Amino acid sequence: HGACGACTGLGTVLEFDADLIVPDHDLSLSDGAVAAWRHSGKRMNVVYAGMARDFCAAFGVSPGIPFRNIPAPMAAVLMHGTTPAQAQEYGAAFEGVIPNLRRRWETTDSESVKQRMHGFLSEAACETCRGARLRPEALAVVIAGRNVAEVCGLSVADASRFFDALEFQGEPRVVAEPVLREIRQRLRFLCDVGVDYLALSRGSSTLSGGEAQRIRLATQIGSGL
């Protein structure tokens, strides 16, 4: 219930990446600089070859110059499309490579098309939660001045010190004590196996083999078997 609605709690979203769409800036549009417009090798799809010609004609870009030499404002139009003001200024509207890919991604039922387009996607931090993974309502809850995202940003060692210093009195203590005991124990196991420098929010795919092995060991020790 507390997950960010934009990224469903992942903290990241898949976005079409301009560097993957145009991997070689020395190629020209006519030579297939836009990889997403190519069938195989450097051969362009007929439809997209027509779009490239229309773009060059409307915005005064030579189809034979390297992509890196296209003026920055025109490269931005190519990748992201025209604003209403630009469409009025140039007398032509252009959808843009990335909006076109995004529209095709959202509407296609073809798995092969999606699989090919997936090669132009990369992970980016969610702009709504800025990587915190949670809705503002969940992040508004703080304990000792920190919300859960801020605590997860701590290293294991710092988080261990944070939880060791937490004290509650009365009814809150009754509620918190079992939870605190469990958290402190798990953090202590991670410190004991030597991964106290890792941030709690660190992605498992970025860990070295040794780090992953030590975390598995801490999990086994903490299982109580």
GROMACS .gro file of C-alpha atoms in nm, residues 12-211:
model
  200
   12THR     CA    1   1.365   0.256  -1.093
   13VAL     CA    2   1.182   0.259  -1.424
   14LEU     CA    3   1.279   0.141  -1.771
   15GLU     CA    4   1.333   0.432  -2.008
   16PHE     CA    5   1.444   0.444  -2.370
   17ASP     CA    6   1.812   0.541  -2.365
   18ALA     CA    7   1.941   0.784  -2.631
   19ASP     CA    8   2.293   0.633  -2.606
   20LEU     CA    9   2.156   0.289  -2.691
   21ILE     CA   10   1.933   0.423  -2.966
   22VAL     CA   11   2.227   0.604  -3.133
   23PRO     CA   12   2.534   0.403  -3.025
   24ASP     CA   13   2.770   0.533  -3.297
   25HIS     CA   14   2.772   0.912  -3.332
   26ASP     CA   15   3.006   0.892  -3.631
   27LEU     CA   16   2.731   0.746  -3.850
   28SER     CA   17   2.494   0.971  -4.041
   29LEU     CA   18   2.117   0.935  -4.048
   30SER     CA   19   2.134   0.798  -4.402
   31ASP     CA   20   2.390   0.540  -4.286
   32GLY     CA   21   2.163   0.420  -4.006
   33ALA     CA   22   2.281   0.616  -3.702
   34VAL     CA   23   1.946   0.549  -3.534
   35ALA     CA   24   1.984   0.181  -3.446
   36ALA     CA   25   1.616   0.155  -3.352
   37TRP     CA   26   1.527   0.235  -3.713
   38ARG     CA   27   1.739  -0.044  -3.861
   39HIS     CA   28   1.628  -0.394  -3.959
   40SER     CA   29   1.966  -0.565  -3.951
   41GLY     CA   30   2.314  -0.432  -3.996
   42LYS     CA   31   2.282  -0.075  -4.130
   43ARG     CA   32   1.975  -0.135  -4.347
   44MET     CA   33   1.691   0.098  -4.247
   45ASN     CA   34   1.325   0.008  -4.229
   46VAL     CA   35   1.147   0.168  -4.529
   47VAL     CA   36   0.901   0.355  -4.307
   48TYR     CA   37   1.177   0.498  -4.089
   49ALA     CA   38   1.394   0.584  -4.389
   50GLY     CA   39   1.102   0.800  -4.502
   51MET     CA   40   1.075   0.954  -4.155
   52ALA     CA   41   1.447   1.035  -4.161
   53ARG     CA   42   1.412   1.205  -4.501
   54ASP     CA   43   1.109   1.404  -4.384
   55PHE     CA   44   1.293   1.512  -4.069
   56CYS     CA   45   1.599   1.628  -4.262
   57ALA     CA   46   1.390   1.817  -4.516
   58ALA     CA   47   1.171   1.988  -4.255
   59PHE     CA   48   1.448   2.089  -4.016
   60GLY     CA   49   1.733   2.164  -4.252
   61VAL     CA   50   1.959   1.875  -4.151
   62SER     CA   51   2.187   1.707  -4.403
   63PRO     CA   52   2.123   1.331  -4.401
   64GLY     CA   53   2.488   1.262  -4.481
   65ILE     CA   54   2.661   1.436  -4.189
   66PRO     CA   55   2.772   1.238  -3.880
   67PHE     CA   56   2.516   1.238  -3.601
   68ARG     CA   57   2.762   1.419  -3.372
   69ASN     CA   58   2.761   1.716  -3.614
   70ILE     CA   59   2.383   1.763  -3.607
   71PRO     CA   60   2.314   2.086  -3.413
   72ALA     CA   61   2.207   2.009  -3.056
   73PRO     CA   62   1.857   2.166  -3.089
   74MET     CA   63   1.788   1.957  -3.400
   75ALA     CA   64   1.926   1.640  -3.236
   76ALA     CA   65   1.688   1.705  -2.946
   77VAL     CA   66   1.395   1.738  -3.191
   78LEU     CA   67   1.500   1.413  -3.359
   79MET     CA   68   1.514   1.224  -3.031
   80HIS     CA   69   1.227   1.383  -2.836
   81GLY     CA   70   1.001   1.543  -3.099
   82THR     CA   71   0.880   1.897  -3.153
   83THR     CA   72   0.715   2.122  -2.900
   84PRO     CA   73   0.405   2.313  -3.023
   85ALA     CA   74   0.623   2.625  -3.057
   86GLN     CA   75   0.882   2.442  -3.267
   87ALA     CA   76   0.614   2.288  -3.487
   88GLN     CA   77   0.478   2.636  -3.553
   89GLU     CA   78   0.824   2.783  -3.614
   90TYR     CA   79   0.932   2.516  -3.865
   91GLY     CA   80   0.590   2.450  -4.012
   92ALA     CA   81   0.623   2.080  -3.938
   93ALA     CA   82   0.563   1.850  -3.642
   94PHE     CA   83   0.785   1.552  -3.567
   95GLU     CA   84   0.699   1.277  -3.318
   96GLY     CA   85   1.057   1.202  -3.216
   97VAL     CA   86   1.239   0.869  -3.196
   98ILE     CA   87   1.188   0.813  -2.822
   99PRO     CA   88   0.815   0.905  -2.814
  100ASN     CA   89   0.766   0.681  -3.119
  101LEU     CA   90   0.941   0.389  -2.950
  102ARG     CA   91   0.745   0.449  -2.629
  103ARG     CA   92   0.414   0.451  -2.819
  104ARG     CA   93   0.503   0.131  -3.006
  105TRP     CA   94   0.615  -0.036  -2.681
  106GLU     CA   95   0.282   0.045  -2.516
  107THR     CA   96   0.062  -0.062  -2.807
  108THR     CA   97   0.231  -0.363  -2.969
  109ASP     CA   98   0.115  -0.718  -2.897
  110SER     CA   99   0.418  -0.870  -3.068
  111GLU     CA  100   0.666  -1.033  -2.830
  112SER     CA  101   0.941  -1.025  -3.094
  113VAL     CA  102   0.897  -0.649  -3.139
  114LYS     CA  103   0.906  -0.596  -2.762
  115GLN     CA  104   1.213  -0.815  -2.731
  116ARG     CA  105   1.398  -0.610  -2.992
  117MET     CA  106   1.286  -0.279  -2.841
  118HIS     CA  107   1.396  -0.396  -2.496
  119GLY     CA  108   1.755  -0.360  -2.619
  120PHE     CA  109   1.708   0.018  -2.623
  121LEU     CA  110   1.582   0.040  -2.264
  122SER     CA  111   1.789   0.110  -1.955
  123GLU     CA  112   1.708   0.158  -1.588
  124ALA     CA  113   1.663   0.513  -1.462
  125ALA     CA  114   1.573   0.645  -1.119
  126CYS     CA  115   1.199   0.699  -1.079
  127GLU     CA  116   1.129   1.072  -1.110
  128THR     CA  117   0.824   1.050  -0.882
  129CYS     CA  118   0.989   0.898  -0.573
  130ARG     CA  119   1.353   0.970  -0.676
  131GLY     CA  120   1.451   0.614  -0.596
  132ALA     CA  121   1.290   0.608  -0.249
  133ARG     CA  122   1.036   0.345  -0.370
  134LEU     CA  123   0.753   0.472  -0.149
  135ARG     CA  124   0.460   0.714  -0.167
  136PRO     CA  125   0.485   1.049   0.015
  137GLU     CA  126   0.237   0.924   0.276
  138ALA     CA  127   0.466   0.634   0.371
  139LEU     CA  128   0.777   0.854   0.368
  140ALA     CA  129   0.603   1.100   0.602
  141VAL     CA  130   0.637   0.847   0.885
  142VAL     CA  131   0.962   0.908   1.075
  143ILE     CA  132   1.130   0.742   1.369
  144ALA     CA  133   1.412   0.931   1.542
  145GLY     CA  134   1.402   1.184   1.259
  146ARG     CA  135   1.443   0.934   0.972
  147ASN     CA  136   1.196   0.773   0.736
  148VAL     CA  137   1.240   0.418   0.606
  149ALA     CA  138   1.410   0.531   0.282
  150GLU     CA  139   1.667   0.732   0.476
  151VAL     CA  140   1.738   0.437   0.703
  152CYS     CA  141   1.779   0.208   0.401
  153GLY     CA  142   2.033   0.456   0.264
  154LEU     CA  143   2.259   0.388   0.564
  155SER     CA  144   2.542   0.136   0.563
  156VAL     CA  145   2.491  -0.180   0.765
  157ALA     CA  146   2.729  -0.045   1.033
  158ASP     CA  147   2.550   0.293   1.056
  159ALA     CA  148   2.209   0.126   1.056
  160SER     CA  149   2.322  -0.103   1.339
  161ARG     CA  150   2.427   0.199   1.546
  162PHE     CA  151   2.098   0.375   1.463
  163PHE     CA  152   1.884   0.083   1.583
  164ASP     CA  153   2.102   0.017   1.887
  165ALA     CA  154   2.042   0.377   1.998
  166LEU     CA  155   1.663   0.361   1.958
  167GLU     CA  156   1.469   0.359   2.285
  168PHE     CA  157   1.094   0.352   2.345
  169GLN     CA  158   0.891   0.379   2.660
  170GLY     CA  159   0.548   0.254   2.761
  171GLU     CA  160   0.316   0.107   2.500
  172PRO     CA  161   0.543   0.192   2.203
  173ARG     CA  162   0.817  -0.014   2.369
  174VAL     CA  163   0.590  -0.320   2.389
  175VAL     CA  164   0.513  -0.287   2.016
  176ALA     CA  165   0.869  -0.208   1.904
  177GLU     CA  166   1.077  -0.443   2.117
  178PRO     CA  167   1.026  -0.768   1.917
  179VAL     CA  168   1.082  -0.583   1.590
  180LEU     CA  169   1.395  -0.408   1.717
  181ARG     CA  170   1.535  -0.733   1.852
  182GLU     CA  171   1.495  -0.898   1.510
  183ILE     CA  172   1.645  -0.603   1.318
  184ARG     CA  173   1.941  -0.566   1.554
  185GLN     CA  174   2.018  -0.936   1.533
  186ARG     CA  175   2.010  -0.944   1.153
  187LEU     CA  176   2.230  -0.636   1.126
  188ARG     CA  177   2.473  -0.789   1.375
  189PHE     CA  178   2.501  -1.104   1.161
  190LEU     CA  179   2.584  -0.889   0.856
  191CYS     CA  180   2.850  -0.705   1.055
  192ASP     CA  181   2.993  -1.037   1.179
  193VAL     CA  182   3.045  -1.170   0.826
  194GLY     CA  183   3.221  -0.848   0.720
  195VAL     CA  184   2.974  -0.667   0.495
  196ASP     CA  185   2.908  -0.379   0.736
  197TYR     CA  186   3.022  -0.128   0.470
  198LEU     CA  187   2.736  -0.212   0.230
  199ALA     CA  188   2.430   0.012   0.214
  200LEU     CA  189   2.103  -0.159   0.300
  201SER     CA  190   1.960  -0.032  -0.030
  202ARG     CA  191   2.242  -0.185  -0.236
  203GLY     CA  192   2.105  -0.391  -0.527
  204SER     CA  193   2.192  -0.761  -0.508
  205SER     CA  194   2.294  -0.762  -0.876
  206THR     CA  195   2.577  -0.517  -0.797
  207LEU     CA  196   2.737  -0.736  -0.529
  208SER     CA  197   3.057  -0.930  -0.586
  209GLY     CA  198   3.048  -1.308  -0.555
  210GLY     CA  199   3.215  -1.293  -0.214
  211GLU     CA  200   2.972  -1.031  -0.083
   0.00000   0.00000   0.00000
